[in-house]
Amino acid sequence: MKVVHTIADLRAALAPFSSPSFVPTMGNLHEGHLHLMSTARGLGDVRVASIFVNRLQFAPHEDFDTYPRTLEADCAKLEAEGCDVVFAPSEKELYPQKQGFLVQPPESLANILEGHFRPGFFTGVCSVVSKLFNCVFAEAKGERFAVFGKKDYQQQMVLRQMVHQLNMGITIVGGETQRTVDGLALSSRNSYLSDDERKEALHLSLTLRDLARDALSAGGALPGTLAGLEERAMAALTARGWAPDYLTVRRRSDLQLPDANDAIKPASLVVLGAARLGTTRLIDNMEI
Ligand code: PAF
């Protein structure tokens, strides 16, 4: 496995290949990321991962400075997973000057849910992912693949639309969320949790599961009863000491609220949630 830190070295390492499959990450890798790498196996002719903590997607009060940087351990895990090339640029390499050109997703997707609570987040994500795509795929003559986890459900949808609307010619592949045996979605931010918080953390997925069950049993009455069901789910989590940002049922197709015209049926909906436990903000989702 080659570890490269410059765009020039990345292009040299990829020159013999025509069809990269790419897993962008911010490092501090866990089994969820390694699952994305294994999803990339068999796609294309070279597997590439990037490790870059992207300042542009963090608000000033967020955890950019404290986000764990664990390059050596990450590379060991990627090598064991059979990754071919790791691109770990410095900030100066990827942002040699202030990034004036930004990729701005449409408000209908970028200002709801995560985007509402983290303004500018998706602009930061789309901008860095576009740059990384340009670094990894610029010389690729064959099919290009990029793998993103479903745990970041909205991010994956935003990036799919970016690739589509900007005619990037990249196939986006979704990787299933990986969970601990007790059901907690794997996340780099789980490492911030104390032992007690770690035990409590799985109640985010349990509450989403209850909300999914209630949404399904509401059937055709869902649009009229949804606000009440969501409030009940938020109250249940609040009573356990969480500070929820949102727990909501959305259409899978566009992440908007289901309305009376939607045929409410399984496989058309997803429940999504974000909530703070102590100082750690966790997100999770479930397709129903
Ligand atoms: O999901 C992530 O880790 C990041 O948002 C990504 C896609 C690597 C962009 O920085």
CSV table of C-alpha atoms and ligand atoms in Angstrom, one decimal:
chain,number,residue,atom,x,y,z
A,1,MET,CA,0.0,0.0,0.0
A,2,LYS,CA,1.3,3.4,-0.9
A,3,VAL,CA,0.7,6.4,1.4
A,4,VAL,CA,1.0,9.7,-0.5
A,5,HIS,CA,0.6,13.3,0.8
A,6,THR,CA,0.7,15.3,-2.4
A,7,ILE,CA,-1.6,15.5,-5.4
A,8,ALA,CA,1.4,14.9,-7.7
A,9,ASP,CA,2.3,11.7,-5.9
A,10,LEU,CA,-1.3,10.6,-5.9
A,11,ARG,CA,-1.5,11.0,-9.6
A,12,ALA,CA,1.8,9.1,-10.1
A,13,ALA,CA,0.6,6.3,-7.9
A,14,LEU,CA,-2.7,6.0,-9.9
A,15,ALA,CA,-1.1,6.4,-13.3
A,16,PRO,CA,-1.0,2.6,-14.1
A,17,PHE,CA,-4.7,2.2,-13.3
A,18,SER,CA,-7.8,3.3,-15.1
A,19,SER,CA,-10.7,2.7,-12.8
A,20,PRO,CA,-10.3,3.8,-9.1
A,21,SER,CA,-12.8,3.0,-6.4
A,22,PHE,CA,-12.5,5.7,-3.8
A,23,VAL,CA,-13.5,5.9,-0.1
A,24,PRO,CA,-13.1,9.5,1.3
A,25,THR,CA,-12.7,9.7,5.1
A,26,MET,CA,-11.6,12.0,7.9
A,27,GLY,CA,-9.6,9.3,9.5
A,28,ASN,CA,-10.0,7.8,13.1
A,29,LEU,CA,-11.1,4.8,11.2
A,30,HIS,CA,-13.4,2.1,12.6
A,31,GLU,CA,-15.1,-1.0,11.3
A,32,GLY,CA,-17.7,1.2,9.5
A,33,HIS,CA,-15.0,2.7,7.3
A,34,LEU,CA,-13.4,-0.7,6.8
A,35,HIS,CA,-16.7,-2.0,5.6
A,36,LEU,CA,-16.8,0.8,3.0
A,37,MET,CA,-13.3,-0.3,1.9
A,38,SER,CA,-14.5,-3.9,1.6
A,39,THR,CA,-17.6,-2.6,-0.4
A,40,ALA,CA,-15.1,-1.0,-2.8
A,41,ARG,CA,-13.4,-4.4,-3.4
A,42,GLY,CA,-14.3,-5.7,-6.8
A,43,LEU,CA,-15.2,-2.3,-8.1
A,44,GLY,CA,-12.6,-0.8,-10.5
A,45,ASP,CA,-8.9,-1.8,-10.6
A,46,VAL,CA,-7.4,0.2,-7.7
A,47,ARG,CA,-8.8,1.0,-4.2
A,48,VAL,CA,-8.0,4.4,-2.8
A,49,ALA,CA,-8.8,6.0,0.6
A,50,SER,CA,-8.3,9.6,1.6
A,51,ILE,CA,-7.8,10.8,5.1
A,52,PHE,CA,-8.4,14.5,5.5
A,53,VAL,CA,-10.1,16.4,8.4
A,54,ASN,CA,-11.9,19.1,6.4
A,55,ARG,CA,-11.9,22.4,8.2
A,56,LEU,CA,-14.5,23.8,5.7
A,57,GLN,CA,-17.3,21.5,7.0
A,58,PHE,CA,-16.8,22.4,10.7
A,59,ALA,CA,-18.5,25.4,12.3
A,60,PRO,CA,-16.2,27.5,14.6
A,61,HIS,CA,-17.7,26.0,17.8
A,62,GLU,CA,-17.4,22.4,16.5
A,63,ASP,CA,-14.7,19.8,17.1
A,64,PHE,CA,-12.3,20.5,14.2
A,65,ASP,CA,-9.3,21.1,16.6
A,66,THR,CA,-10.0,18.0,18.7
A,67,TYR,CA,-11.1,15.6,16.0
A,68,PRO,CA,-8.8,12.6,16.5
A,69,ARG,CA,-5.8,12.5,14.0
A,70,THR,CA,-4.6,8.8,14.0
A,71,LEU,CA,-2.8,8.5,10.7
A,72,GLU,CA,-0.5,5.7,11.6
A,73,ALA,CA,-3.2,3.5,13.1
A,74,ASP,CA,-5.5,4.3,10.2
A,75,CYS,CA,-2.9,3.3,7.6
A,76,ALA,CA,-2.3,0.0,9.4
A,77,LYS,CA,-6.1,-0.8,9.3
A,78,LEU,CA,-6.4,0.2,5.6
A,79,GLU,CA,-3.4,-1.9,4.7
A,80,ALA,CA,-4.9,-4.9,6.5
A,81,GLU,CA,-8.1,-4.3,4.5
A,82,GLY,CA,-6.2,-4.4,1.2
A,83,CYS,CA,-6.3,-0.7,0.3
A,84,ASP,CA,-3.9,0.1,-2.5
A,85,VAL,CA,-3.3,3.9,-2.1
A,86,VAL,CA,-3.9,6.3,0.8
A,87,PHE,CA,-4.1,10.0,0.1
A,88,ALA,CA,-3.4,12.0,3.2
A,89,PRO,CA,-2.8,15.6,2.1
A,90,SER,CA,-1.9,18.5,4.5
A,91,GLU,CA,-4.3,21.4,4.6
A,92,LYS,CA,-1.7,23.4,2.7
A,93,GLU,CA,-1.7,20.8,-0.1
A,94,LEU,CA,-5.5,20.7,-0.5
A,95,TYR,CA,-6.2,24.4,0.4
A,96,PRO,CA,-3.0,26.3,-0.7
A,97,GLN,CA,-5.1,29.5,-0.7
A,98,LYS,CA,-8.4,30.5,0.8
A,99,GLN,CA,-11.0,28.3,-0.9
A,100,GLY,CA,-13.0,31.0,-2.7
A,101,PHE,CA,-14.8,28.7,-5.1
A,102,LEU,CA,-17.3,26.5,-3.2
A,103,VAL,CA,-19.9,23.9,-4.3
A,104,GLN,CA,-23.2,25.0,-3.0
A,105,PRO,CA,-26.0,22.4,-2.8
A,106,PRO,CA,-29.6,23.4,-3.3
A,107,GLU,CA,-31.4,24.8,-0.2
A,108,SER,CA,-34.1,22.2,-0.4
A,109,LEU,CA,-31.6,19.5,0.6
A,110,ALA,CA,-28.8,21.5,2.3
A,111,ASN,CA,-30.8,23.6,4.7
A,112,ILE,CA,-32.9,20.8,6.2
A,113,LEU,CA,-32.1,18.3,9.0
A,114,GLU,CA,-28.2,18.3,9.3
A,115,GLY,CA,-27.9,21.4,7.2
A,116,HIS,CA,-30.4,23.3,9.4
A,117,PHE,CA,-28.5,22.5,12.6
A,118,ARG,CA,-25.0,22.7,10.9
A,119,PRO,CA,-25.3,25.7,8.5
A,120,GLY,CA,-22.6,25.5,5.8
A,121,PHE,CA,-21.9,21.8,6.5
A,122,PHE,CA,-22.9,20.5,3.1
A,123,THR,CA,-21.2,23.3,1.2
A,124,GLY,CA,-18.0,22.3,3.1
A,125,VAL,CA,-18.6,18.6,2.3
A,126,CYS,CA,-19.5,19.1,-1.4
A,127,SER,CA,-16.5,21.4,-1.9
A,128,VAL,CA,-13.9,19.1,-0.4
A,129,VAL,CA,-15.4,16.0,-2.0
A,130,SER,CA,-15.3,17.7,-5.4
A,131,LYS,CA,-11.7,18.6,-4.9
A,132,LEU,CA,-10.9,15.0,-3.8
A,133,PHE,CA,-12.7,13.6,-6.8
A,134,ASN,CA,-10.6,15.9,-9.0
A,135,CYS,CA,-7.4,14.6,-7.4
A,136,VAL,CA,-8.4,10.9,-7.6
A,137,PHE,CA,-10.3,10.7,-10.8
A,138,ALA,CA,-8.7,13.3,-13.1
A,139,GLU,CA,-6.7,10.7,-15.1
A,140,ALA,CA,-9.2,7.8,-14.8
A,141,LYS,CA,-10.3,6.6,-18.3
A,142,GLY,CA,-12.5,3.8,-17.0
A,143,GLU,CA,-15.5,3.7,-14.7
A,144,ARG,CA,-15.1,5.7,-11.4
A,145,PHE,CA,-16.6,4.6,-8.1
A,146,ALA,CA,-17.0,6.4,-4.8
A,147,VAL,CA,-18.3,4.7,-1.7
A,148,PHE,CA,-20.2,6.6,1.1
A,149,GLY,CA,-21.8,5.2,4.2
A,150,LYS,CA,-25.6,5.3,4.7
A,151,LYS,CA,-25.0,6.4,8.3
A,152,ASP,CA,-24.6,9.9,6.9
A,153,TYR,CA,-27.8,9.4,4.9
A,154,GLN,CA,-28.4,13.0,4.0
A,155,GLN,CA,-24.7,13.5,3.0
A,156,GLN,CA,-24.9,10.5,0.7
A,157,MET,CA,-28.1,12.0,-1.0
A,158,VAL,CA,-26.5,15.4,-1.4
A,159,LEU,CA,-23.4,13.9,-2.9
A,160,ARG,CA,-25.4,11.7,-5.3
A,161,GLN,CA,-27.2,14.8,-6.5
A,162,MET,CA,-24.0,16.8,-6.8
A,163,VAL,CA,-22.5,14.1,-9.0
A,164,HIS,CA,-25.6,13.9,-11.1
A,165,GLN,CA,-26.2,17.6,-11.6
A,166,LEU,CA,-22.6,18.4,-12.2
A,167,ASN,CA,-22.2,15.5,-14.7
A,168,MET,CA,-19.2,14.2,-12.8
A,169,GLY,CA,-19.5,10.7,-14.2
A,170,ILE,CA,-18.9,8.9,-10.9
A,171,THR,CA,-20.9,5.9,-9.6
A,172,ILE,CA,-21.8,6.5,-6.0
A,173,VAL,CA,-22.1,3.3,-4.0
A,174,GLY,CA,-23.8,3.2,-0.6
A,175,GLY,CA,-22.3,1.2,2.3
A,176,GLU,CA,-24.6,-0.2,5.0
A,177,THR,CA,-24.3,1.3,8.5
A,178,GLN,CA,-22.2,-1.0,10.8
A,179,ARG,CA,-23.4,-1.4,14.4
A,180,THR,CA,-22.1,-2.8,17.7
A,181,VAL,CA,-23.8,-5.9,18.9
A,182,ASP,CA,-26.1,-3.8,21.1
A,183,GLY,CA,-27.1,-1.7,18.1
A,184,LEU,CA,-25.0,1.5,18.3
A,185,ALA,CA,-24.1,2.9,14.9
A,186,LEU,CA,-20.3,3.0,14.5
A,187,SER,CA,-19.0,6.6,14.4
A,188,SER,CA,-15.7,8.2,15.0
A,189,ARG,CA,-17.4,10.5,17.5
A,190,ASN,CA,-18.3,7.4,19.7
A,191,SER,CA,-14.8,7.7,21.0
A,192,TYR,CA,-15.8,10.9,22.8
A,193,LEU,CA,-18.4,9.1,25.0
A,194,SER,CA,-17.7,8.2,28.6
A,195,ASP,CA,-18.5,4.6,29.7
A,196,ASP,CA,-21.9,5.7,31.0
A,197,GLU,CA,-22.7,7.7,27.9
A,198,ARG,CA,-21.6,4.7,25.7
A,199,LYS,CA,-24.3,2.6,27.4
A,200,GLU,CA,-26.9,5.3,27.0
A,201,ALA,CA,-25.9,6.0,23.4
A,202,LEU,CA,-27.8,3.1,21.9
A,203,HIS,CA,-31.1,4.7,23.0
A,204,LEU,CA,-30.8,7.0,19.9
A,205,SER,CA,-31.3,3.9,17.6
A,206,LEU,CA,-33.9,2.4,20.0
A,207,THR,CA,-36.0,5.6,19.9
A,208,LEU,CA,-35.7,5.7,16.1
A,209,ARG,CA,-36.8,2.1,15.9
A,210,ASP,CA,-39.9,3.0,18.1
A,211,LEU,CA,-40.6,6.0,15.9
A,212,ALA,CA,-40.3,3.8,12.8
A,213,ARG,CA,-42.7,1.2,14.3
A,214,ASP,CA,-45.2,4.0,15.2
A,215,ALA,CA,-45.0,5.5,11.7
A,216,LEU,CA,-45.6,2.1,10.1
A,217,SER,CA,-48.6,1.4,12.2
A,218,ALA,CA,-50.1,4.9,11.5
A,219,GLY,CA,-50.2,3.8,7.8
A,220,GLY,CA,-52.3,6.2,5.7
A,221,ALA,CA,-52.9,8.5,8.7
A,222,LEU,CA,-49.2,9.2,9.1
A,223,PRO,CA,-49.1,12.7,7.6
A,224,GLY,CA,-51.8,13.9,10.1
A,225,THR,CA,-50.2,12.2,13.1
A,226,LEU,CA,-46.5,12.6,12.3
A,227,ALA,CA,-45.8,15.7,14.3
A,228,GLY,CA,-47.3,14.1,17.4
A,229,LEU,CA,-45.2,10.9,16.9
A,230,GLU,CA,-42.0,12.9,16.4
A,231,GLU,CA,-42.7,15.1,19.5
A,232,ARG,CA,-43.3,11.9,21.6
A,233,ALA,CA,-40.0,10.5,20.4
A,234,MET,CA,-38.1,13.7,21.1
A,235,ALA,CA,-39.7,13.9,24.6
A,236,ALA,CA,-38.7,10.2,25.3
A,237,LEU,CA,-35.0,11.0,24.5
A,238,THR,CA,-35.1,14.3,26.4
A,239,ALA,CA,-36.4,12.5,29.4
A,240,ARG,CA,-33.3,10.3,29.3
A,241,GLY,CA,-31.0,13.3,29.4
A,242,TRP,CA,-30.4,13.9,25.7
A,243,ALA,CA,-30.8,17.1,23.8
A,244,PRO,CA,-32.3,16.1,20.5
A,245,ASP,CA,-32.0,18.3,17.4
A,246,TYR,CA,-34.5,16.3,15.4
A,247,LEU,CA,-36.1,12.8,15.2
A,248,THR,CA,-38.2,12.6,12.1
A,249,VAL,CA,-39.8,10.5,9.5
A,250,ARG,CA,-39.0,11.5,5.9
A,251,ARG,CA,-39.5,10.3,2.3
A,252,ARG,CA,-36.4,8.4,1.2
A,253,SER,CA,-36.6,10.0,-2.2
A,254,ASP,CA,-36.0,13.6,-1.2
A,255,LEU,CA,-35.9,13.7,2.6
A,256,GLN,CA,-39.1,15.9,2.7
A,257,LEU,CA,-42.0,15.2,5.1
A,258,PRO,CA,-44.4,12.6,3.7
A,259,ASP,CA,-47.7,14.3,2.7
A,260,ALA,CA,-51.2,13.1,2.1
A,261,ASN,CA,-50.5,12.4,-1.5
A,262,ASP,CA,-47.7,9.9,-0.7
A,263,ALA,CA,-48.5,6.3,-0.7
A,264,ILE,CA,-47.2,5.5,2.8
A,265,LYS,CA,-45.7,2.1,2.5
A,266,PRO,CA,-42.6,0.4,3.8
A,267,ALA,CA,-39.5,1.1,1.6
A,268,SER,CA,-40.7,4.6,1.0
A,269,LEU,CA,-39.6,6.1,4.3
A,270,VAL,CA,-36.6,6.7,6.5
A,271,VAL,CA,-36.4,7.8,10.1
A,272,LEU,CA,-33.5,10.1,10.9
A,273,GLY,CA,-32.3,11.5,14.2
A,274,ALA,CA,-29.6,13.7,15.7
A,275,ALA,CA,-29.1,14.4,19.4
A,276,ARG,CA,-26.5,15.5,21.8
A,277,LEU,CA,-25.5,13.3,24.7
A,278,GLY,CA,-23.4,15.4,27.0
A,279,THR,CA,-21.0,17.2,24.6
A,280,THR,CA,-21.2,14.5,21.9
A,281,ARG,CA,-23.6,14.9,19.0
A,282,LEU,CA,-24.7,11.6,17.4
A,283,ILE,CA,-26.7,10.9,14.3
A,284,ASP,CA,-28.4,7.7,13.1
A,285,ASN,CA,-31.1,6.6,10.7
A,286,MET,CA,-33.1,3.6,9.6
A,287,GLU,CA,-34.9,2.8,6.4
A,288,ILE,CA,-38.4,1.5,6.9
B,1,PAF,O1,-18.2,11.6,5.9
B,1,PAF,C1,-17.1,12.1,6.1
B,1,PAF,O2,-16.2,11.5,6.8
B,1,PAF,C2,-16.8,13.4,5.5
B,1,PAF,O3,-17.9,14.2,5.5
B,1,PAF,C3,-16.2,13.3,4.1
B,1,PAF,C4,-17.2,12.7,3.1
B,1,PAF,C5,-14.9,12.5,4.1
B,1,PAF,C6,-15.8,14.7,3.6
B,1,PAF,O4,-14.9,15.4,4.4
